[in-house]
C-alpha cells in the first residue's frame, strides 16, 4: 500500500517535472565554463511590524483627539492634530490605508470568496468606530486625512439651507451601499478610485481626478467638509454610532446663556436651536402620519430591491470579467469589429470563450443577490429618513447633534462662557438640569 | 435586561445597551483580528502567466516611474542566439547599436558568457516597466523576462491603479511573505 503511494507520488512528481520543462521552448544551455546564474534581487515589502506602528499612531491620534475635543475643549490643538494627520496619514503614508477605504476590505472579506482581511485594514475600520461609541466622531475631528484636509482649507463657511442639507445627505448612504456592493462582488473599490484627495497625497493621478479634487477642495473653502457631509460612506457608520457615545461634545445647558454664537460658529450645521413650543399639529394627527410612514418602509425596501435587481446586469458591468464576456459575445456575434485590449489579452491566453461566459454568469448571479440587498438598503434609508422628518423632538436648549458633529471645536472657541469640567463632560458631579 | 436599578428610564437604558453591545462587538472583532493565526498582510503582484505585457504597468502606476520593473529569471532563460527581448525584429546589422535594441531606455545590459551565449541583465534604475522586452521574450523565447511589482518601490495602495487598468486581470493581492510570482520557483 505504502509503495503504491510512493510510486504514485513519484509519478506525479515526474509528470510535474515534465510539464515544467516542457513549458519552455528553448532548454537552458549546459554551460561548459562554470557559468553561475546571477542573483536576482527580490526586495521585500514593508516589514509587517510597521503595520503596528500605523495602528499605534491611529490609536494615539484618536486618543489625543478625544482628549482635546472633550477633555480640554481645545480648538487649536484639534487644528494642529488635523495638520499632523494630513502629513502622516496623507503625505507620508500616501493616504493608504484609511478607515473610509477599509469599508471595502471588510466588505470583500465578508462577501468575497478568498480574501482574508489584513490586520491593518480591520484595525483601521474598527478603531474609529470603537472611539465613536465612547467619544463621538473624534475620528473626523482631526484624524481622518480626508476630513483633516477639508478642515484646514475651510475659510469662509456658508450656511447650507436645511432642505438642501437633507437632500444631499442621502448621497452617503447610496455611496456606502454601492461601495459594499462593488467591493463585495470583487468588482471595484470605488471609494479608492474616486477619492478626491488621494491625488494630492500621492502627487499623481489622472486629469479627471485632478479636476474633481480641485473642485472638492475649492468647495471646501466655503462649504464646510462637503465630502464628509455629502459623500463619506464611513461617516454613515459614525453617524449611527456617535449618538450612543458615552462622552460627547456638549453645549452645557447649565451654563448656556442662549447667545446663539456657537450655532453661528458651526460650519457644519450641527448645532440645533431650541424648538418652538409643540402644539402646532395635534398629537394624534402626527401619530397617524408616523404609522403610515412606518408601514411604507417595507414597501420601499421591496420596491428598491426589485428595481435594483432589474438593473443588476448594468451594475454587474462594474466587474472586469463581465465587461470582457459582454465584449467577447459582441465580437463573436460580429456586432463589433474592433477588439479591445481585454479581449486581445483573453485571446492571447487561448482559452475557450465559454470559460469567460461561465465566469461572468457566476458574477451575474452574485450581483442579482447583491442588487436586492443594495436596492432594499436604499429603500430602507429613504423610508427611515422620511420617518425621521415626521418625528419632532422637543428641545429647550442649544444642542450639538451627535450624528452631525465632527468635534472640530469651533463652538468652544466661540462660546463666551467657560463651563466647568463636570458640566462639559456630563460627569456625575454636574449640576442638575433645570 | 435591567433588574430595575434606581431611576434607569427607558431613554437612558437603550443608548447604554446599544453602546455596550457595540463596544463588545468592535472590541471582540479587534481581538479576533489580533489573535488570528493566519493573519497576513497582502501586497500586489503580477502573475506572469496572465500578463500580456500591454505597457499599462508603465503608465498607470501612481508612482513615476512605475513600481513595476522587469525581472530576469535566468534559470528560465534559453540564452537564445539572438535575444528577442534585446534585439528588434529586423536589426539593421549585427551590432548592439541603439537602433537595434528594443528597450527604449537602454536598460538591458548584454554581456558575453561563453560562445555562443550572452547574458542579458536588467539595469533596474533605467527600467520603466514598459514590458516591450517582456513581449519579445514571451512571443519568441522562453518568457524568462517578467514584469514584477518591486516592493521596495510599491506604496501598496489599497486599490492598485495598475490592477484596475490591467486588461488581463493579471494583478492581484498576494501574501506579503511570498511577494513575487515567478515562472519557476527557486
PDB file of C-alpha atoms in Angstrom, chain A residues 23-147:
ATOM      1  CA  UNK A  23       6.772  24.809 -20.676  1.00  0.00           C
ATOM      2  CA  UNK A  24       9.871  26.399 -22.153  1.00  0.00           C
ATOM      3  CA  UNK A  25      10.611  26.284 -25.865  1.00  0.00           C
ATOM      4  CA  UNK A  26      14.371  26.542 -25.540  1.00  0.00           C
ATOM      5  CA  UNK A  27      16.008  24.362 -22.908  1.00  0.00           C
ATOM      6  CA  UNK A  28      18.569  26.218 -20.841  1.00  0.00           C
ATOM      7  CA  UNK A  29      22.068  25.555 -22.168  1.00  0.00           C
ATOM      8  CA  UNK A  30      24.705  23.419 -20.496  1.00  0.00           C
ATOM      9  CA  UNK A  31      27.474  25.887 -19.787  1.00  0.00           C
ATOM     10  CA  UNK A  32      30.966  24.398 -20.016  1.00  0.00           C
ATOM     11  CA  UNK A  33      32.928  27.064 -18.197  1.00  0.00           C
ATOM     12  CA  UNK A  34      31.203  27.113 -14.840  1.00  0.00           C
ATOM     13  CA  UNK A  35      28.787  29.947 -15.502  1.00  0.00           C
ATOM     14  CA  UNK A  36      26.850  30.909 -12.416  1.00  0.00           C
ATOM     15  CA  UNK A  37      23.363  32.324 -12.678  1.00  0.00           C
ATOM     16  CA  UNK A  38      23.387  35.898 -11.395  1.00  0.00           C
ATOM     17  CA  UNK A  39      21.479  36.713  -8.258  1.00  0.00           C
ATOM     18  CA  UNK A  40      18.014  38.142  -8.887  1.00  0.00           C
ATOM     19  CA  UNK A  41      17.152  40.803  -6.347  1.00  0.00           C
ATOM     20  CA  UNK A  42      13.731  40.474  -4.770  1.00  0.00           C
ATOM     21  CA  UNK A  43      13.305  43.348  -2.340  1.00  0.00           C
ATOM     22  CA  UNK A  44      10.892  42.551   0.483  1.00  0.00           C
ATOM     23  CA  UNK A  45       7.739  44.537   1.120  1.00  0.00           C
ATOM     24  CA  UNK A  46       7.485  46.957   4.016  1.00  0.00           C
ATOM     25  CA  UNK A  47       8.076  44.833   7.131  1.00  0.00           C
ATOM     26  CA  UNK A  48       4.970  43.638   8.955  1.00  0.00           C
ATOM     27  CA  UNK A  49       5.778  45.354  12.223  1.00  0.00           C
ATOM     28  CA  UNK A  50       5.431  48.771  10.613  1.00  0.00           C
ATOM     29  CA  UNK A  51       1.746  47.975  10.285  1.00  0.00           C
ATOM     30  CA  UNK A  52       1.564  48.063  14.058  1.00  0.00           C
ATOM     31  CA  UNK A  53       3.220  51.475  14.017  1.00  0.00           C
ATOM     32  CA  UNK A  54       0.413  52.756  11.784  1.00  0.00           C
ATOM     33  CA  UNK A  55      -2.231  51.211  14.004  1.00  0.00           C
ATOM     34  CA  UNK A  56      -0.491  52.659  17.043  1.00  0.00           C
ATOM     35  CA  UNK A  57      -0.354  56.139  15.510  1.00  0.00           C
ATOM     36  CA  UNK A  58      -4.041  55.864  14.644  1.00  0.00           C
ATOM     37  CA  UNK A  59      -4.968  54.829  18.169  1.00  0.00           C
ATOM     38  CA  UNK A  60      -2.802  57.575  19.680  1.00  0.00           C
ATOM     39  CA  UNK A  61      -4.260  60.207  17.351  1.00  0.00           C
ATOM     40  CA  UNK A  62      -7.782  59.070  18.219  1.00  0.00           C
ATOM     41  CA  UNK A  63      -6.998  59.246  21.915  1.00  0.00           C
ATOM     42  CA  UNK A  64      -5.455  62.685  21.529  1.00  0.00           C
ATOM     43  CA  UNK A  65      -8.448  63.885  19.508  1.00  0.00           C
ATOM     44  CA  UNK A  66     -10.835  62.656  22.197  1.00  0.00           C
ATOM     45  CA  UNK A  67      -8.822  64.354  24.933  1.00  0.00           C
ATOM     46  CA  UNK A  68      -8.519  67.630  23.020  1.00  0.00           C
ATOM     47  CA  UNK A  69     -12.162  67.681  21.932  1.00  0.00           C
ATOM     48  CA  UNK A  70     -13.810  66.608  25.170  1.00  0.00           C
ATOM     49  CA  UNK A  71     -11.301  66.942  27.988  1.00  0.00           C
ATOM     50  CA  UNK A  72      -9.551  70.159  27.030  1.00  0.00           C
ATOM     51  CA  UNK A  73     -12.152  71.605  24.611  1.00  0.00           C
ATOM     52  CA  UNK A  74      -9.141  72.888  22.714  1.00  0.00           C
ATOM     53  CA  UNK A  75      -9.869  74.142  19.196  1.00  0.00           C
ATOM     54  CA  UNK A  76      -6.282  74.968  18.250  1.00  0.00           C
ATOM     55  CA  UNK A  77      -4.983  71.616  19.424  1.00  0.00           C
ATOM     56  CA  UNK A  78      -7.517  69.874  17.181  1.00  0.00           C
ATOM     57  CA  UNK A  79      -6.460  72.006  14.226  1.00  0.00           C
ATOM     58  CA  UNK A  80      -2.830  71.047  14.841  1.00  0.00           C
ATOM     59  CA  UNK A  81      -3.803  67.396  15.049  1.00  0.00           C
ATOM     60  CA  UNK A  82      -5.546  67.786  11.678  1.00  0.00           C
ATOM     61  CA  UNK A  83      -2.309  69.123  10.195  1.00  0.00           C
ATOM     62  CA  UNK A  84      -0.422  66.155  11.646  1.00  0.00           C
ATOM     63  CA  UNK A  85      -2.909  63.692  10.152  1.00  0.00           C
ATOM     64  CA  UNK A  86      -2.658  65.309   6.741  1.00  0.00           C
ATOM     65  CA  UNK A  87       1.112  64.982   6.966  1.00  0.00           C
ATOM     66  CA  UNK A  88       1.288  61.451   8.389  1.00  0.00           C
ATOM     67  CA  UNK A  89      -1.726  59.536   7.063  1.00  0.00           C
ATOM     68  CA  UNK A  90      -1.855  61.725   3.987  1.00  0.00           C
ATOM     69  CA  UNK A  91       1.518  62.643   2.597  1.00  0.00           C
ATOM     70  CA  UNK A  92       3.761  60.197   4.474  1.00  0.00           C
ATOM     71  CA  UNK A  93       1.552  57.108   4.132  1.00  0.00           C
ATOM     72  CA  UNK A  94       0.234  58.237   0.741  1.00  0.00           C
ATOM     73  CA  UNK A  95      -3.334  58.141   2.056  1.00  0.00           C
ATOM     74  CA  UNK A  96      -3.392  54.326   2.281  1.00  0.00           C
ATOM     75  CA  UNK A  97      -4.764  52.663   4.153  1.00  0.00           C
ATOM     76  CA  UNK A  98      -7.588  54.802   5.527  1.00  0.00           C
ATOM     77  CA  UNK A  99     -10.671  53.933   7.507  1.00  0.00           C
ATOM     78  CA  UNK A 100     -13.005  55.128   4.761  1.00  0.00           C
ATOM     79  CA  UNK A 101     -11.472  52.794   2.212  1.00  0.00           C
ATOM     80  CA  UNK A 102     -11.243  49.949   4.733  1.00  0.00           C
ATOM     81  CA  UNK A 103     -15.027  49.537   4.416  1.00  0.00           C
ATOM     82  CA  UNK A 104     -14.318  47.867   1.090  1.00  0.00           C
ATOM     83  CA  UNK A 105     -11.720  45.489   2.514  1.00  0.00           C
ATOM     84  CA  UNK A 106     -14.221  44.453   5.167  1.00  0.00           C
ATOM     85  CA  UNK A 107     -16.946  44.017   2.544  1.00  0.00           C
ATOM     86  CA  UNK A 108     -14.631  41.971   0.326  1.00  0.00           C
ATOM     87  CA  UNK A 109     -13.646  39.779   3.274  1.00  0.00           C
ATOM     88  CA  UNK A 110     -17.276  39.362   4.325  1.00  0.00           C
ATOM     89  CA  UNK A 111     -18.792  38.605   0.912  1.00  0.00           C
ATOM     90  CA  UNK A 112     -15.802  37.824  -1.302  1.00  0.00           C
ATOM     91  CA  UNK A 113     -14.627  34.283  -1.745  1.00  0.00           C
ATOM     92  CA  UNK A 114     -10.956  34.062  -0.834  1.00  0.00           C
ATOM     93  CA  UNK A 115      -9.836  37.264   0.780  1.00  0.00           C
ATOM     94  CA  UNK A 116      -8.572  37.267   4.352  1.00  0.00           C
ATOM     95  CA  UNK A 117      -8.913  40.677   5.948  1.00  0.00           C
ATOM     96  CA  UNK A 118      -5.446  42.053   6.735  1.00  0.00           C
ATOM     97  CA  UNK A 119      -4.862  43.190  10.302  1.00  0.00           C
ATOM     98  CA  UNK A 120      -4.253  46.788   9.303  1.00  0.00           C
ATOM     99  CA  UNK A 121      -7.486  47.112   7.318  1.00  0.00           C
ATOM    100  CA  UNK A 122      -9.502  45.578  10.145  1.00  0.00           C
ATOM    101  CA  UNK A 123      -7.946  47.812  12.769  1.00  0.00           C
ATOM    102  CA  UNK A 124      -8.418  50.970  10.696  1.00  0.00           C
ATOM    103  CA  UNK A 125     -12.038  50.023  10.169  1.00  0.00           C
ATOM    104  CA  UNK A 126     -12.828  49.173  13.778  1.00  0.00           C
ATOM    105  CA  UNK A 127     -10.820  51.608  15.925  1.00  0.00           C
ATOM    106  CA  UNK A 128     -12.670  54.799  14.891  1.00  0.00           C
ATOM    107  CA  UNK A 129     -15.985  53.005  15.386  1.00  0.00           C
ATOM    108  CA  UNK A 130     -14.912  51.961  18.874  1.00  0.00           C
ATOM    109  CA  UNK A 131     -13.937  55.545  19.636  1.00  0.00           C
ATOM    110  CA  UNK A 132     -17.234  56.814  18.215  1.00  0.00           C
ATOM    111  CA  UNK A 133     -19.092  54.669  20.745  1.00  0.00           C
ATOM    112  CA  UNK A 134     -17.083  56.254  23.520  1.00  0.00           C
ATOM    113  CA  UNK A 135     -16.403  59.831  22.401  1.00  0.00           C
ATOM    114  CA  UNK A 136     -18.464  60.599  19.292  1.00  0.00           C
ATOM    115  CA  UNK A 137     -16.962  61.450  15.930  1.00  0.00           C
ATOM    116  CA  UNK A 138     -13.497  62.421  17.185  1.00  0.00           C
ATOM    117  CA  UNK A 139     -12.037  60.469  14.257  1.00  0.00           C
ATOM    118  CA  UNK A 140     -13.489  63.081  11.915  1.00  0.00           C
ATOM    119  CA  UNK A 141     -12.226  65.935  14.096  1.00  0.00           C
ATOM    120  CA  UNK A 142      -8.603  65.637  13.124  1.00  0.00           C
ATOM    121  CA  UNK A 143      -7.546  62.051  12.496  1.00  0.00           C
ATOM    122  CA  UNK A 144      -9.133  61.197   9.147  1.00  0.00           C
ATOM    123  CA  UNK A 145      -6.804  62.529   6.438  1.00  0.00           C
ATOM    124  CA  UNK A 146      -9.776  63.344   4.208  1.00  0.00           C
ATOM    125  CA  UNK A 147     -11.644  65.259   6.886  1.00  0.00           C
TER     126      UNK A 147
END
